[in-house]
mmCIF file of C-alpha atoms in Angstrom:
data_model
loop_
_atom_site.group_PDB
_atom_site.id
_atom_site.type_symbol
_atom_site.label_atom_id
_atom_site.label_comp_id
_atom_site.label_asym_id
_atom_site.label_seq_id
_atom_site.Cartn_x
_atom_site.Cartn_y
_atom_site.Cartn_z
ATOM 1 C CA MET A 1 -21.509 0.257 6.721
ATOM 2 C CA ALA A 2 -19.129 -0.607 3.915
ATOM 3 C CA GLN A 3 -18.903 3.089 2.918
ATOM 4 C CA LEU A 4 -18.070 4.048 6.508
ATOM 5 C CA LYS A 5 -15.452 1.290 6.719
ATOM 6 C CA ASN A 6 -13.766 2.502 3.438
ATOM 7 C CA PHE A 7 -13.982 6.091 4.595
ATOM 8 C CA LEU A 8 -12.222 5.229 7.842
ATOM 9 C CA ARG A 9 -9.517 3.298 5.980
ATOM 10 C CA LEU A 10 -8.878 6.345 3.764
ATOM 11 C CA LYS A 11 -8.569 8.520 6.848
ATOM 12 C CA THR A 12 -6.208 5.966 8.406
ATOM 13 C CA SER A 13 -4.242 5.861 5.185
ATOM 14 C CA ALA A 14 -3.990 9.679 5.119
ATOM 15 C CA LEU A 15 -2.658 9.588 8.686
ATOM 16 C CA PHE A 16 0.046 7.059 7.714
ATOM 17 C CA PHE A 17 0.884 9.249 4.708
ATOM 18 C CA VAL A 18 1.436 12.311 6.863
ATOM 19 C CA LYS A 19 3.157 10.342 9.688
ATOM 20 C CA SER A 20 5.521 8.581 7.332
ATOM 21 C CA LYS A 21 6.421 11.856 5.618
ATOM 22 C CA TYR A 22 7.917 13.089 8.855
ATOM 23 C CA ARG A 23 9.415 9.736 9.871
ATOM 24 C CA GLN A 24 12.698 10.135 11.813
ATOM 25 C CA GLY A 25 15.133 7.855 13.512
ATOM 26 C CA LYS A 26 16.700 4.649 12.227
ATOM 27 C CA LYS A 27 17.985 4.544 8.702
ATOM 28 C CA ASN A 28 16.956 1.434 6.772
ATOM 29 C CA ASN A 29 18.966 0.531 3.620
ATOM 30 C CA ASN A 30 16.121 -1.600 2.352
ATOM 31 C CA LEU A 31 13.877 1.452 2.440
ATOM 32 C CA LYS A 32 16.089 3.252 -0.069
ATOM 33 C CA LYS A 33 15.749 0.347 -2.504
ATOM 34 C CA SER A 34 11.959 0.401 -2.291
ATOM 35 C CA ALA A 35 11.509 4.179 -2.592
ATOM 36 C CA GLU A 36 11.011 5.921 -5.892
ATOM 37 C CA PHE A 37 10.385 9.499 -7.048
ATOM 38 C CA ILE A 38 6.999 10.146 -8.643
ATOM 39 C CA ASN A 39 6.112 13.680 -9.760
ATOM 40 C CA GLY A 40 8.839 15.069 -7.514
ATOM 41 C CA TYR A 41 7.758 13.100 -4.412
ATOM 42 C CA LYS A 42 9.802 10.329 -2.808
ATOM 43 C CA VAL A 43 7.362 7.528 -2.117
ATOM 44 C CA GLU A 44 7.170 3.871 -1.226
ATOM 45 C CA ARG A 45 4.334 1.437 -1.923
ATOM 46 C CA LEU A 46 3.025 -0.912 0.695
ATOM 47 C CA ILE A 47 0.525 -3.677 1.093
ATOM 48 C CA ARG A 48 -1.449 -3.146 4.312
ATOM 49 C CA TRP A 49 -4.021 -5.460 5.722
ATOM 50 C CA TYR A 50 -6.848 -4.717 8.128
ATOM 51 C CA GLU A 51 -9.270 -6.906 10.070
ATOM 52 C CA LYS A 52 -12.531 -7.460 8.210
ATOM 53 C CA VAL A 53 -14.613 -6.819 11.273
ATOM 54 C CA GLY A 54 -13.447 -3.529 12.733
ATOM 55 C CA ASN A 55 -10.838 -1.271 11.334
ATOM 56 C CA SER A 56 -7.539 -2.218 13.040
ATOM 57 C CA LEU A 57 -4.358 -2.364 11.007
ATOM 58 C CA ILE A 58 -2.951 -5.897 11.280
ATOM 59 C CA GLY A 59 0.235 -5.631 9.207
ATOM 60 C CA GLU A 60 2.096 -4.050 6.370
ATOM 61 C CA ARG A 61 4.890 -4.937 3.975
ATOM 62 C CA VAL A 62 6.892 -2.657 1.733
ATOM 63 C CA LEU A 63 6.694 -3.539 -1.962
ATOM 64 C CA LYS A 64 10.091 -3.890 -3.714
ATOM 65 C CA GLY A 65 10.906 -4.732 -7.231
ATOM 66 C CA ILE A 66 7.605 -3.806 -8.861
ATOM 67 C CA SER A 67 7.381 -0.809 -11.200
ATOM 68 C CA LEU A 68 4.715 1.845 -11.266
ATOM 69 C CA SER A 69 3.738 0.799 -14.777
ATOM 70 C CA ASP A 70 3.183 -2.778 -13.605
ATOM 71 C CA LEU A 71 0.962 -1.473 -10.757
ATOM 72 C CA GLN A 72 -0.979 0.689 -13.197
ATOM 73 C CA LYS A 73 -1.625 -2.320 -15.449
ATOM 74 C CA LEU A 74 -2.607 -4.607 -12.565
ATOM 75 C CA LEU A 75 -5.074 -2.137 -11.125
ATOM 76 C CA SER A 76 -6.310 -0.809 -14.492
ATOM 77 C CA GLU A 77 -5.062 2.719 -13.844
ATOM 78 C CA PRO A 78 -4.116 5.161 -16.636
ATOM 79 C CA SER A 79 -0.424 5.405 -17.464
ATOM 80 C CA ASP A 80 -0.255 8.964 -16.258
ATOM 81 C CA SER A 81 -1.647 8.148 -12.787
ATOM 82 C CA PRO A 82 0.904 8.522 -9.968
ATOM 83 C CA MET A 83 -1.189 6.118 -7.871
ATOM 84 C CA PHE A 84 -0.945 8.056 -4.659
ATOM 85 C CA PHE A 85 -4.328 6.810 -3.423
ATOM 86 C CA THR A 86 -5.383 3.658 -1.488
ATOM 87 C CA TYR A 87 -6.590 0.746 -3.599
ATOM 88 C CA GLU A 88 -8.563 -2.165 -2.217
ATOM 89 C CA LEU A 89 -7.162 -5.401 -3.615
ATOM 90 C CA THR A 90 -9.111 -8.357 -4.930
ATOM 91 C CA THR A 91 -8.139 -11.965 -4.019
ATOM 92 C CA GLU A 92 -6.423 -12.368 -7.373
ATOM 93 C CA GLN A 93 -4.415 -9.180 -6.957
ATOM 94 C CA VAL A 94 -3.333 -10.239 -3.445
ATOM 95 C CA LYS A 95 -2.131 -13.566 -4.866
ATOM 96 C CA TYR A 96 -0.086 -11.604 -7.477
ATOM 97 C CA PHE A 97 1.663 -9.647 -4.737
ATOM 98 C CA GLN A 98 2.619 -12.816 -2.822
ATOM 99 C CA GLN A 99 5.498 -13.344 -5.263
ATOM 100 C CA TYR A 100 7.013 -9.983 -4.317
ATOM 101 C CA LEU A 101 6.483 -10.240 -0.578
ATOM 102 C CA GLU A 102 7.095 -13.980 0.057
ATOM 103 C CA GLN A 103 4.236 -13.972 2.598
ATOM 104 C CA ASP A 104 1.050 -15.958 2.923
ATOM 105 C CA PHE A 105 -2.106 -13.827 2.895
ATOM 106 C CA ASP A 106 -5.502 -14.777 4.206
ATOM 107 C CA THR A 107 -8.163 -12.962 2.193
ATOM 108 C CA ASN A 108 -10.909 -14.611 4.241
ATOM 109 C CA ALA A 109 -9.678 -12.998 7.444
ATOM 110 C CA TYR A 110 -8.345 -9.639 6.236
ATOM 111 C CA ASP A 111 -8.923 -6.881 3.757
ATOM 112 C CA TYR A 112 -5.834 -5.927 1.708
ATOM 113 C CA PHE A 113 -4.915 -2.484 0.319
ATOM 114 C CA LEU A 114 -2.182 -1.090 -1.902
ATOM 115 C CA GLU A 115 -1.086 2.186 -0.297
ATOM 116 C CA CYS A 116 1.481 4.855 -0.935
ATOM 117 C CA ASP A 117 3.530 6.674 1.755
ATOM 118 C CA ALA A 118 5.586 9.848 1.233
ATOM 119 C CA LEU A 119 9.068 9.677 2.650
#
């Protein structure tokens, strides 16, 4: 069941990746501040949380003010990794991100993921 749940999250994440790549409409100045270019792609990093029972997306917040190298260290990724994938976050990692997002997270109720969207 856990494998299926993670597979569905990856598919959902891929859908958000494609959908956000073709995002149109309102311009958001905060979005420009959170975006960065990695290997020629303009991307933004987000924390998304999903219900533990089921697979519904509950919320998302754009990460601002944290560098790729800091994310690589936090998630034990190699320094040459662009981190385009979805990463499930531990309770300790979620607590770390609270300082950047100024939001309370409930790790007992939701599963949290670091995700990357193309812009």
